[in-house]
PDB file of C-alpha atoms in Angstrom:
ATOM      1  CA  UNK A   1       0.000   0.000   0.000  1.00 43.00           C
ATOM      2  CA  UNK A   2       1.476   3.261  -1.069  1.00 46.00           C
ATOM      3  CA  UNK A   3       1.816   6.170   1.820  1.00 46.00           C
ATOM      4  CA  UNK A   4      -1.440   8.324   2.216  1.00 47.00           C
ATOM      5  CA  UNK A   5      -1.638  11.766   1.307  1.00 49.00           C
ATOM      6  CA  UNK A   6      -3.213  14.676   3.095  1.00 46.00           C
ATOM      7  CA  UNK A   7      -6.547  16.609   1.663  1.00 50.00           C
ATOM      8  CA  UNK A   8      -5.741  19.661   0.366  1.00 49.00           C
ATOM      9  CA  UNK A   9      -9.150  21.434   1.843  1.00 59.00           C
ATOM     10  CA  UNK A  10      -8.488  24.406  -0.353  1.00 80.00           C
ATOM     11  CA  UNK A  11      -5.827  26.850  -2.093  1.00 84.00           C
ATOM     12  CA  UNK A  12      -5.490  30.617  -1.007  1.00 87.00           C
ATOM     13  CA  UNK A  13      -3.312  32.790  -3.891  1.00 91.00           C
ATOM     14  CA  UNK A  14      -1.855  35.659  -1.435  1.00 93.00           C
ATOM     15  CA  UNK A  15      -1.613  39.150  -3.738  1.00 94.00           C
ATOM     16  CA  UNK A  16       0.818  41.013  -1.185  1.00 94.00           C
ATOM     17  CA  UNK A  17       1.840  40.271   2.478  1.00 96.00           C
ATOM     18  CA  UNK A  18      -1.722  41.676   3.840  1.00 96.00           C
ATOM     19  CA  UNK A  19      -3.041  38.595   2.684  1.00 94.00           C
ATOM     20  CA  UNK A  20      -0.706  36.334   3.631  1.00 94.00           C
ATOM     21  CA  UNK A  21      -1.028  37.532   7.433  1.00 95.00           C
ATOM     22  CA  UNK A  22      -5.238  36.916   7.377  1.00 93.00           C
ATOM     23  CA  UNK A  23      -4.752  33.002   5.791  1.00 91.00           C
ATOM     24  CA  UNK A  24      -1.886  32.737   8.700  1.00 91.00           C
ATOM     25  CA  UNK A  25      -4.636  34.010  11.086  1.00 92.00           C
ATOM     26  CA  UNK A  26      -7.392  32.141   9.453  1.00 88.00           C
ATOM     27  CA  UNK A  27      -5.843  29.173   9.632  1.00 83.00           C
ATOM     28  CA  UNK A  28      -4.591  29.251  13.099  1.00 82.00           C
ATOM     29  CA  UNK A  29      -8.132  29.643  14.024  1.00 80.00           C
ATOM     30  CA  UNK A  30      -9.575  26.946  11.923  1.00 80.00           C
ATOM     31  CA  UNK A  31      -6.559  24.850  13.163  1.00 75.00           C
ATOM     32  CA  UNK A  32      -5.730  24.357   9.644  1.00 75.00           C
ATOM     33  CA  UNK A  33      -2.637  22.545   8.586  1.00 77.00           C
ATOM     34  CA  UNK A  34      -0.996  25.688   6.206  1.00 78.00           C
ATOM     35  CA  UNK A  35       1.558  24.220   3.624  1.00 79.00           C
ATOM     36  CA  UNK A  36       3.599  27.194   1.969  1.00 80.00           C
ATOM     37  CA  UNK A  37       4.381  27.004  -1.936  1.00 77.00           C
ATOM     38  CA  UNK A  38       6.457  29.320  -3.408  1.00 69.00           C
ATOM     39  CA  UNK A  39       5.767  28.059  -6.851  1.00 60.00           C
ATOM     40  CA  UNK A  40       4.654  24.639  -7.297  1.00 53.00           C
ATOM     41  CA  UNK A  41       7.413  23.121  -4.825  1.00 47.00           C
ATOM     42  CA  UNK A  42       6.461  22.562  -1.028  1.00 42.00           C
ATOM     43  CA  UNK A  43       8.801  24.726   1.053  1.00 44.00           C
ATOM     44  CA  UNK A  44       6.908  24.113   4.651  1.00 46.00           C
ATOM     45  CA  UNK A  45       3.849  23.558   6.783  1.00 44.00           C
ATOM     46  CA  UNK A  46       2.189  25.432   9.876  1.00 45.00           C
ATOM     47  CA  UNK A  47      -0.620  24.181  12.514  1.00 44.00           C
ATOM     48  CA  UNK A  48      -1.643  21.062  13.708  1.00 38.00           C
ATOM     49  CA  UNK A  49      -4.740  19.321  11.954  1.00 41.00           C
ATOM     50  CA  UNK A  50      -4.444  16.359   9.474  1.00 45.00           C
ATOM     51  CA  UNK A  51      -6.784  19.010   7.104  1.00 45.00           C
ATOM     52  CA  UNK A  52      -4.017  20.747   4.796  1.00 70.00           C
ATOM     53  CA  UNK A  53      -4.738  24.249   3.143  1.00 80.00           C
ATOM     54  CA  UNK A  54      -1.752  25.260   0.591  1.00 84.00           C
ATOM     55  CA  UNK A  55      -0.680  29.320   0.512  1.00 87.00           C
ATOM     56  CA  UNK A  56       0.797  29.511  -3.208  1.00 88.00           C
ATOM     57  CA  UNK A  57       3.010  32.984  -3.237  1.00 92.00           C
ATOM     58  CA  UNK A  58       3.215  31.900  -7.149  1.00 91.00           C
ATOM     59  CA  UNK A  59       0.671  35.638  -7.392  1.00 94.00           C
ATOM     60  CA  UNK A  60       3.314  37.523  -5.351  1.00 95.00           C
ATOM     61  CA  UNK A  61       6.134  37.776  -8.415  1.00 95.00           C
ATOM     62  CA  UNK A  62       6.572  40.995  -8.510  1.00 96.00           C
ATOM     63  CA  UNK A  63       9.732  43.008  -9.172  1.00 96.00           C
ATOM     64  CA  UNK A  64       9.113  46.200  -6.770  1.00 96.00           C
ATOM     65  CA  UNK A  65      12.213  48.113  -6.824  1.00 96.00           C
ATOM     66  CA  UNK A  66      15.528  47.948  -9.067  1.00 97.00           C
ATOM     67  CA  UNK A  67      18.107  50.335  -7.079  1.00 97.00           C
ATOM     68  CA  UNK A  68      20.861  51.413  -9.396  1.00 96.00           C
ATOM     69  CA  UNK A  69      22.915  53.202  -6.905  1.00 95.00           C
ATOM     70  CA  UNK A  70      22.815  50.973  -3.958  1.00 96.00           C
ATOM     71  CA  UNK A  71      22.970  47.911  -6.866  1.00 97.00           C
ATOM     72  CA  UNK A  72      20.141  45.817  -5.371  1.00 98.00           C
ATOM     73  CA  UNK A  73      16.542  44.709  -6.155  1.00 98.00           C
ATOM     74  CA  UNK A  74      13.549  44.192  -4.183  1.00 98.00           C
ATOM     75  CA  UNK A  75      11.732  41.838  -5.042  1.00 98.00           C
ATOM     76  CA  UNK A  76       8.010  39.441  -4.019  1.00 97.00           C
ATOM     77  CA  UNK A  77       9.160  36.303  -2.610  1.00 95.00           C
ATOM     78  CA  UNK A  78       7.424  34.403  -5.398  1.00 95.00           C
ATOM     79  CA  UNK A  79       8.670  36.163  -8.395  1.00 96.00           C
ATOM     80  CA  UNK A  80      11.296  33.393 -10.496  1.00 95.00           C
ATOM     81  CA  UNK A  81      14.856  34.444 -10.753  1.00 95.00           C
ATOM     82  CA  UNK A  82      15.087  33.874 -13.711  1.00 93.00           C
ATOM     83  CA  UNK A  83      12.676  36.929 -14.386  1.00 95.00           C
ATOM     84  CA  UNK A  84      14.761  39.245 -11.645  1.00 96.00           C
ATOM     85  CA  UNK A  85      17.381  38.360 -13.993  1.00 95.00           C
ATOM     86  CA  UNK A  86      15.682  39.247 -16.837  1.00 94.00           C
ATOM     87  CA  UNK A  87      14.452  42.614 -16.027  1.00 95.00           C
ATOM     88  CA  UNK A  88      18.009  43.387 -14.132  1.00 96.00           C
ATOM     89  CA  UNK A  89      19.492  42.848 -17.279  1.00 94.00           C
ATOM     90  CA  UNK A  90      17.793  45.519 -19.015  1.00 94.00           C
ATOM     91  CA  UNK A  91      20.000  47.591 -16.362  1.00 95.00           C
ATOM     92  CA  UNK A  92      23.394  45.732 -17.398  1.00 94.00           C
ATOM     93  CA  UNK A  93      23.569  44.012 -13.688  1.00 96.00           C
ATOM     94  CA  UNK A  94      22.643  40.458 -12.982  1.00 96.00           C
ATOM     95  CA  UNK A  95      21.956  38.151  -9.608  1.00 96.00           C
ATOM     96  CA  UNK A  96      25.281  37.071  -8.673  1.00 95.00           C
ATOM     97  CA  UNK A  97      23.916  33.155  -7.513  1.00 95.00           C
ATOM     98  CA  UNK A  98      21.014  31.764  -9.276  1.00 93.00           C
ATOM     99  CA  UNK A  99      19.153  28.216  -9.517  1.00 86.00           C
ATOM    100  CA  UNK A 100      19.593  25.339 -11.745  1.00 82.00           C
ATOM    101  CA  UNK A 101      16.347  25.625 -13.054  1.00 83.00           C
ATOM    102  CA  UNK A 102      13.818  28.769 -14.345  1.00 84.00           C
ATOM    103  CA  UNK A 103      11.022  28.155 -12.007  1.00 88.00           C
ATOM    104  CA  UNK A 104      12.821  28.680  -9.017  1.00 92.00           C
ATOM    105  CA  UNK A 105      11.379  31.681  -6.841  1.00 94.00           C
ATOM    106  CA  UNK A 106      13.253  33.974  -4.750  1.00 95.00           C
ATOM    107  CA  UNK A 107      11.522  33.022  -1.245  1.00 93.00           C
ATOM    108  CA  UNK A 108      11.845  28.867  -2.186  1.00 91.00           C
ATOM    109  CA  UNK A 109      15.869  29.360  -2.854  1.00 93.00           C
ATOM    110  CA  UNK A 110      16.289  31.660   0.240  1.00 93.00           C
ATOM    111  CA  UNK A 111      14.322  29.098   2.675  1.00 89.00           C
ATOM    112  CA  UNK A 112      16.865  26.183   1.117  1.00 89.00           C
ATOM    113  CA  UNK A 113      19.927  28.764   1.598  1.00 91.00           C
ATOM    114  CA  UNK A 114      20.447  27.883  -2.430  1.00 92.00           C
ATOM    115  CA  UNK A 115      24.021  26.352  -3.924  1.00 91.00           C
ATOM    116  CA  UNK A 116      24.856  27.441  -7.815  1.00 93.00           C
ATOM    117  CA  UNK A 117      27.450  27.028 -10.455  1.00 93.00           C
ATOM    118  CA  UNK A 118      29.069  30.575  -9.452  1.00 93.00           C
ATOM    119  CA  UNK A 119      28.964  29.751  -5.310  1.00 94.00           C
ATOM    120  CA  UNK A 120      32.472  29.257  -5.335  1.00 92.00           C
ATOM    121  CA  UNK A 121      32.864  33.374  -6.086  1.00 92.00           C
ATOM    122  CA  UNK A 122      29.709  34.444  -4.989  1.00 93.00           C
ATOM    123  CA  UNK A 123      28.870  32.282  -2.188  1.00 94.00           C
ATOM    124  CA  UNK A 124      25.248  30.641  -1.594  1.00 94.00           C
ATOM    125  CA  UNK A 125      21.821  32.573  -2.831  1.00 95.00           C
ATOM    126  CA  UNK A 126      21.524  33.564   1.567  1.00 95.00           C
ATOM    127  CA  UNK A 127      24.770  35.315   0.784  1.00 96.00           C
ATOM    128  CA  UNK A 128      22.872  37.888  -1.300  1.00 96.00           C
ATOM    129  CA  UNK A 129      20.442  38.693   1.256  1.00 97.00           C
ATOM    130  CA  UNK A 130      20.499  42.364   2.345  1.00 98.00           C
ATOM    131  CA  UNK A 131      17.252  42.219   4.337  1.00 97.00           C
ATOM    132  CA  UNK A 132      13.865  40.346   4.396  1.00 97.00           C
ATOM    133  CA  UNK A 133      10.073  40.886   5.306  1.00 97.00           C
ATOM    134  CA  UNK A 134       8.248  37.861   6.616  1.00 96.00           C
ATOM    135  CA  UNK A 135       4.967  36.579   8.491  1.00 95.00           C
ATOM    136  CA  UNK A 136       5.819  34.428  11.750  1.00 92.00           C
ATOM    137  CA  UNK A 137       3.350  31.212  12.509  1.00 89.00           C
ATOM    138  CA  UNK A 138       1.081  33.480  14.642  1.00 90.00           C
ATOM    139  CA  UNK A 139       0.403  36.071  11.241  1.00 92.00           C
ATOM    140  CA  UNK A 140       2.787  39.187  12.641  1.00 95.00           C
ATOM    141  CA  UNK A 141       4.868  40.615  10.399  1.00 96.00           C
ATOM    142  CA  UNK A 142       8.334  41.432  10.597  1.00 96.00           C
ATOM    143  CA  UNK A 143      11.681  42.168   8.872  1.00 96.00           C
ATOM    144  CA  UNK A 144      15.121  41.720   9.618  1.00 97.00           C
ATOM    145  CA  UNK A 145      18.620  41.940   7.592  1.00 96.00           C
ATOM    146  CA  UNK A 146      22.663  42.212   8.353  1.00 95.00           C
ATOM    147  CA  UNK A 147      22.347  45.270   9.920  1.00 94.00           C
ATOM    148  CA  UNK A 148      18.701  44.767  12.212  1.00 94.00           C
ATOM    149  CA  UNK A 149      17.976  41.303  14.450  1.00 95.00           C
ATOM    150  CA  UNK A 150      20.659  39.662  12.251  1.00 94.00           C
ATOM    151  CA  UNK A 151      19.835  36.939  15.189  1.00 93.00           C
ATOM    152  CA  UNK A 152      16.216  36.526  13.227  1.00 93.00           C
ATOM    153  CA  UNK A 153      17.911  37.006  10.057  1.00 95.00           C
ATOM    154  CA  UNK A 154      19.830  34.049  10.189  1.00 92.00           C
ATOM    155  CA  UNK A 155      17.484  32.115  11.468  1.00 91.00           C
ATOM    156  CA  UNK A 156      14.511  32.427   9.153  1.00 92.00           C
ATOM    157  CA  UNK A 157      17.496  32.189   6.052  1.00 90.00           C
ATOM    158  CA  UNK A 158      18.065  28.327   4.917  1.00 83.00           C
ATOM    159  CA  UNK A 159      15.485  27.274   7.530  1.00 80.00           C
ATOM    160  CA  UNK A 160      12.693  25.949   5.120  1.00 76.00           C
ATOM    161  CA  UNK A 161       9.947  28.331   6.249  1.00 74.00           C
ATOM    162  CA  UNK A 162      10.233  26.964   9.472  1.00 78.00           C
ATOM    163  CA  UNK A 163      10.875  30.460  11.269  1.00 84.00           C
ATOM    164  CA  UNK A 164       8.509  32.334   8.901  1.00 88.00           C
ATOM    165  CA  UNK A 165       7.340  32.859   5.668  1.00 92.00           C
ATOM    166  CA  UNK A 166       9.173  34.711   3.901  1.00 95.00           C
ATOM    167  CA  UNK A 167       7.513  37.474   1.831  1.00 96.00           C
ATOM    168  CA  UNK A 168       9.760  39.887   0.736  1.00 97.00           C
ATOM    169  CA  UNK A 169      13.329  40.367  -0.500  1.00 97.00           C
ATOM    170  CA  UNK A 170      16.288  42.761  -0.568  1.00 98.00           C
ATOM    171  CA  UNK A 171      19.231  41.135  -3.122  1.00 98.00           C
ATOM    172  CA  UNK A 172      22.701  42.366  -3.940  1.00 97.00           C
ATOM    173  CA  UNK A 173      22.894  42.564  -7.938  1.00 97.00           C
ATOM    174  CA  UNK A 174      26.548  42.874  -9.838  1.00 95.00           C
ATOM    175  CA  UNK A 175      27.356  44.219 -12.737  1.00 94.00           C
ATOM    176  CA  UNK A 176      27.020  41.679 -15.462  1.00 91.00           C
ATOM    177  CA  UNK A 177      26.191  40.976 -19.244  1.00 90.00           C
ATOM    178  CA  UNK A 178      24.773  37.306 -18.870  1.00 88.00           C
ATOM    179  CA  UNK A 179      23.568  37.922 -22.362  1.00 84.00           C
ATOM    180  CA  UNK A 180      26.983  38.061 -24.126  1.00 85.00           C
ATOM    181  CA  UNK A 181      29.486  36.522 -21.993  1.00 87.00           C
ATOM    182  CA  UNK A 182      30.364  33.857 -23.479  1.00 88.00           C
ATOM    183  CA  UNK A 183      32.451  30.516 -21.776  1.00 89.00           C
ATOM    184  CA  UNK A 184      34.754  27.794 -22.765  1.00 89.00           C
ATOM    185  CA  UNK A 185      34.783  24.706 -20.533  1.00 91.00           C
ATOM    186  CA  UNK A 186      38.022  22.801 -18.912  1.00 93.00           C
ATOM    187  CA  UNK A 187      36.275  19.098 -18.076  1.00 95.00           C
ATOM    188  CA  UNK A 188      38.572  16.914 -15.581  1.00 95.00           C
ATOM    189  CA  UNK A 189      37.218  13.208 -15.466  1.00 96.00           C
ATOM    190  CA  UNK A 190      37.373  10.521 -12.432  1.00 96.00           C
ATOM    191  CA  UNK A 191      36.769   6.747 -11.599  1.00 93.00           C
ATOM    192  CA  UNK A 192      37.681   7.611  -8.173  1.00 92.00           C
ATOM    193  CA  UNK A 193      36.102   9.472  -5.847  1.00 94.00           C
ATOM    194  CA  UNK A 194      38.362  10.564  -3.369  1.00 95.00           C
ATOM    195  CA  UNK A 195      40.402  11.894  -6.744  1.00 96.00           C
ATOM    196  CA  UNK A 196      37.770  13.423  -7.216  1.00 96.00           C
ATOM    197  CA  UNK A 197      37.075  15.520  -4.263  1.00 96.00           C
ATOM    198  CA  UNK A 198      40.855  16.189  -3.890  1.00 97.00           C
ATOM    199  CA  UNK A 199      40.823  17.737  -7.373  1.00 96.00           C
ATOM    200  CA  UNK A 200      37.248  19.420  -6.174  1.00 95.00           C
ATOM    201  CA  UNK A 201      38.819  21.333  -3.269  1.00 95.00           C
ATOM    202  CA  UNK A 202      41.707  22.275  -5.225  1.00 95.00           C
ATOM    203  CA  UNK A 203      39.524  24.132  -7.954  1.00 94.00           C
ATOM    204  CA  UNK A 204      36.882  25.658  -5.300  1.00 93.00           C
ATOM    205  CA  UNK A 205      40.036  27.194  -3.336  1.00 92.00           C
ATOM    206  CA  UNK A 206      42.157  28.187  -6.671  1.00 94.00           C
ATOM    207  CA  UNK A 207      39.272  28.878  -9.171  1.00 93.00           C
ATOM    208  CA  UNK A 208      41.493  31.250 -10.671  1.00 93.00           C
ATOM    209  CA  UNK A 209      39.529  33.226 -13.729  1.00 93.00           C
ATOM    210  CA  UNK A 210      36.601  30.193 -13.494  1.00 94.00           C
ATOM    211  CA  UNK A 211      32.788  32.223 -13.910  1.00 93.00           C
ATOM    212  CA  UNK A 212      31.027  28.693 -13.255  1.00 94.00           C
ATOM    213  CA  UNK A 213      32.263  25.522 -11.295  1.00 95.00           C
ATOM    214  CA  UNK A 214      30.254  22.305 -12.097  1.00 94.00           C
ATOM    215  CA  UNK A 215      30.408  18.963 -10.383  1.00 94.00           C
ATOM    216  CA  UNK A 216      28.946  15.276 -10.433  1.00 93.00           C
ATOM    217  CA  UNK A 217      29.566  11.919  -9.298  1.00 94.00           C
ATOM    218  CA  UNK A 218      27.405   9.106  -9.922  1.00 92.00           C
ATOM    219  CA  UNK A 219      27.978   6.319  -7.605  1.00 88.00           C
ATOM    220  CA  UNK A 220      25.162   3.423  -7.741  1.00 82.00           C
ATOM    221  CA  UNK A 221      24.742   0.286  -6.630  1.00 77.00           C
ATOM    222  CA  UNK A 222      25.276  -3.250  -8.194  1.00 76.00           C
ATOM    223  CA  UNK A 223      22.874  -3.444 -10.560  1.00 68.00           C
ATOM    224  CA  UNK A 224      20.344  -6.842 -10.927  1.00 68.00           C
ATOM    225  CA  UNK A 225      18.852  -7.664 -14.322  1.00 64.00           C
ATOM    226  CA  UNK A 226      16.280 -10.398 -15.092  1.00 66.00           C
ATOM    227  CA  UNK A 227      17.841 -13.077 -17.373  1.00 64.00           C
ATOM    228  CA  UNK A 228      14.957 -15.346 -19.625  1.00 65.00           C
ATOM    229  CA  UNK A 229      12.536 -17.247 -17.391  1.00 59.00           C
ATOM    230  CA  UNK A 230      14.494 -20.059 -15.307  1.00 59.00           C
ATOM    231  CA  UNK A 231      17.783 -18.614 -16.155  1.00 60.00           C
ATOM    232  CA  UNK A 232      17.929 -16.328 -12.923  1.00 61.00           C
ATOM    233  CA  UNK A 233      19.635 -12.931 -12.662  1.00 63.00           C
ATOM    234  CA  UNK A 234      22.779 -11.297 -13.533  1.00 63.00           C
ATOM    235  CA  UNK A 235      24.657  -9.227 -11.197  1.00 65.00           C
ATOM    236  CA  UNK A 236      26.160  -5.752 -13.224  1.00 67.00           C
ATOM    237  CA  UNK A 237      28.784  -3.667 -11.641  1.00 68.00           C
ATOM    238  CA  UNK A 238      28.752  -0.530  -9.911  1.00 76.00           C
ATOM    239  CA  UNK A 239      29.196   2.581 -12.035  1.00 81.00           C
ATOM    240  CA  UNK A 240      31.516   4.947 -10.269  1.00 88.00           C
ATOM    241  CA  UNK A 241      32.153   8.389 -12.334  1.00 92.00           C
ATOM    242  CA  UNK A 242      33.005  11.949 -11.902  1.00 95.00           C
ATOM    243  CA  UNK A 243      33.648  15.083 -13.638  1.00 96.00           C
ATOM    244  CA  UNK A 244      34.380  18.444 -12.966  1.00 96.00           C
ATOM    245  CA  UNK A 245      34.456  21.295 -14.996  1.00 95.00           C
ATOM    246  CA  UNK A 246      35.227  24.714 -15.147  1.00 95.00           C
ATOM    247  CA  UNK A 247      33.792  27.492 -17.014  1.00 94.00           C
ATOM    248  CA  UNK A 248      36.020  30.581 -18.172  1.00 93.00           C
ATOM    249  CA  UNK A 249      35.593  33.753 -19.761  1.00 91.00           C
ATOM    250  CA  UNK A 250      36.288  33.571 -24.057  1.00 90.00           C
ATOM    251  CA  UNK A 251      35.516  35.231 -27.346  1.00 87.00           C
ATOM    252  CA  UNK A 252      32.504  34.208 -29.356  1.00 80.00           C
ATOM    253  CA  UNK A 253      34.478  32.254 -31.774  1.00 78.00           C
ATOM    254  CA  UNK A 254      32.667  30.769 -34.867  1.00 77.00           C
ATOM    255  CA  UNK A 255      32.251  27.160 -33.535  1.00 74.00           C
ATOM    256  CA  UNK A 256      30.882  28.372 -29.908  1.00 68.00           C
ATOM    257  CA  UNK A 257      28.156  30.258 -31.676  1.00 71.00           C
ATOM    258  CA  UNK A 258      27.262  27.205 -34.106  1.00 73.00           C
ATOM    259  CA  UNK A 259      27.300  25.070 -30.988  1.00 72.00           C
ATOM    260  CA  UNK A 260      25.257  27.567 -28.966  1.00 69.00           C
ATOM    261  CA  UNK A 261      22.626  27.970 -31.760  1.00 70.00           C
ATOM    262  CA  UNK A 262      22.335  24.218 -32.266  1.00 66.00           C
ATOM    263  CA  UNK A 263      21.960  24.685 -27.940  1.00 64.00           C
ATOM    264  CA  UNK A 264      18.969  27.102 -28.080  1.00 65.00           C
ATOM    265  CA  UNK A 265      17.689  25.049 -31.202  1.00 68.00           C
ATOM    266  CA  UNK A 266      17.217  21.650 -29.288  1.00 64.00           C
ATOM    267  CA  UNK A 267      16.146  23.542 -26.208  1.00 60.00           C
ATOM    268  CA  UNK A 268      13.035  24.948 -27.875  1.00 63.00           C
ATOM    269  CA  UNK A 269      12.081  21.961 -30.218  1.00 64.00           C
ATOM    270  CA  UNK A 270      11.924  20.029 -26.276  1.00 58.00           C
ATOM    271  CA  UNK A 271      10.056  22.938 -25.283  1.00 55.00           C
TER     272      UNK A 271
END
């Protein structure tokens, strides 16, 4: 029997933070399990009843303030950072650390404390974080940031909405042209892992020019597969394997735009 699920009893789409203080309220009184989205990814739940009501911040995506001279943005916790990015770039500045993917939201990487290809320069996403507003499990309101209850702010930072839910954001920006940088890639390959961390390290402490860092192991077990009937199983090995690779600065030359056109090709004909 597979694991049972809770009923989601209903949906509430929060506008601004006014609204996400009354369902915080509403649900306390009801004693209504609260489970926070920021997009369509569960970040964390409040209250105590089996009964689960889901607070989607996916309507709170807005953009609210670009600040050229201070070089930061303030943003909804549910707007995508891929579309900060967008509109910063407009500006010629750019999020220093952003996700993997293009539907991760500002709140959902800052309540994970959110790891990227540029970390090892930039730090993680938290790292950004000049100051935050958020609504505590009883539906007040606060903020905090580096400079004000830094206590609080590293608390409700990386905690997975367990401290608060985080509604608003203050973000460092740099000064960037994502849209024509262009990068050649060093790739180091491994059958062993510790070589692999050891080389790791070494890059993450010496990245030297490196814009991006990317690693992966895959390290799975023995591997069973069905023979014909009444002929048993045979046992595959492991597969141990690593790479690493670093991403530097180049000019466009002829064959790295013909590759990244073939790229953006086979990325839209997948959709």
């Amino acid at each position: 029997m597979g694991t049972p699920h809770s009923v989601i009893s209903e949906e509430y789409l929060p506008r601004d933070t006014a609204d996400v203080v009354r369902t915080v309220r509403d649900s306390r009184d009801r004693s209504e399990r609260l489970t926070v989205r920021g997009g369509e990814q569960t970040e964390e739940s409040y209250g105590l009843a089996d009964q689960r009501a889901v607070l989607s911040l996916r309507k709170m995506n807005s953009v609210l303030d670009i600040n050229l001279g201070r070089r930061t943005v303030r943003v909804q916790a549910g707007a995508k950072l891929s579309e900060i990015d967008r509109r910063l770039g407009a500006h010629g500045l750019g999020l220093p650390v952003v996700g993997d993917h293009r539907d991760i939201t500002a709140g959902g990487f800052a309540s994970v404390g959110g790891v990227s290809t540029a970390s090892h320069r930039y730090g993680m996403f938290i790292d950004q974080i000049v100051d935050l507003e958020y609504v505590d499990p009883d539906g007040r309101i606060g903020t905090c940031g580096r400079g004000h209850h830094t206590e609080r702010f590293h608390r409700i930072l990386g905690a997975g909405g367990r401290a608060g839910i985080i509604t608003a954001l203050t973000l460092d920006v740099v000064e960037v042209d994502k849209d024509h940088t262009w990068l050649t890639t060093d790739a180091d390959r491994f059958l062993d892992f510790d070589s692999f961390v050891e080389h790791a390290t070494t890059e993450i402490t010496n990245p030297g020019s490196a814009a991006l860092q990317v690693g992966r192991w895959v390290d799975t077990a023995p591997l069973k597969v069905a023979r014909p009937v009444g002929t048993g199983q045979v046992t595959l090995g492991a597969v141990r394997f690593g790479q690493w690779s670093s991403l530097y600065p180049t000019a466009p030359t002829r064959g790295l735009r013909a590759r990244r056109e073939v790229g953006t090709r086979t990325r839209k004909s997948l959709g």
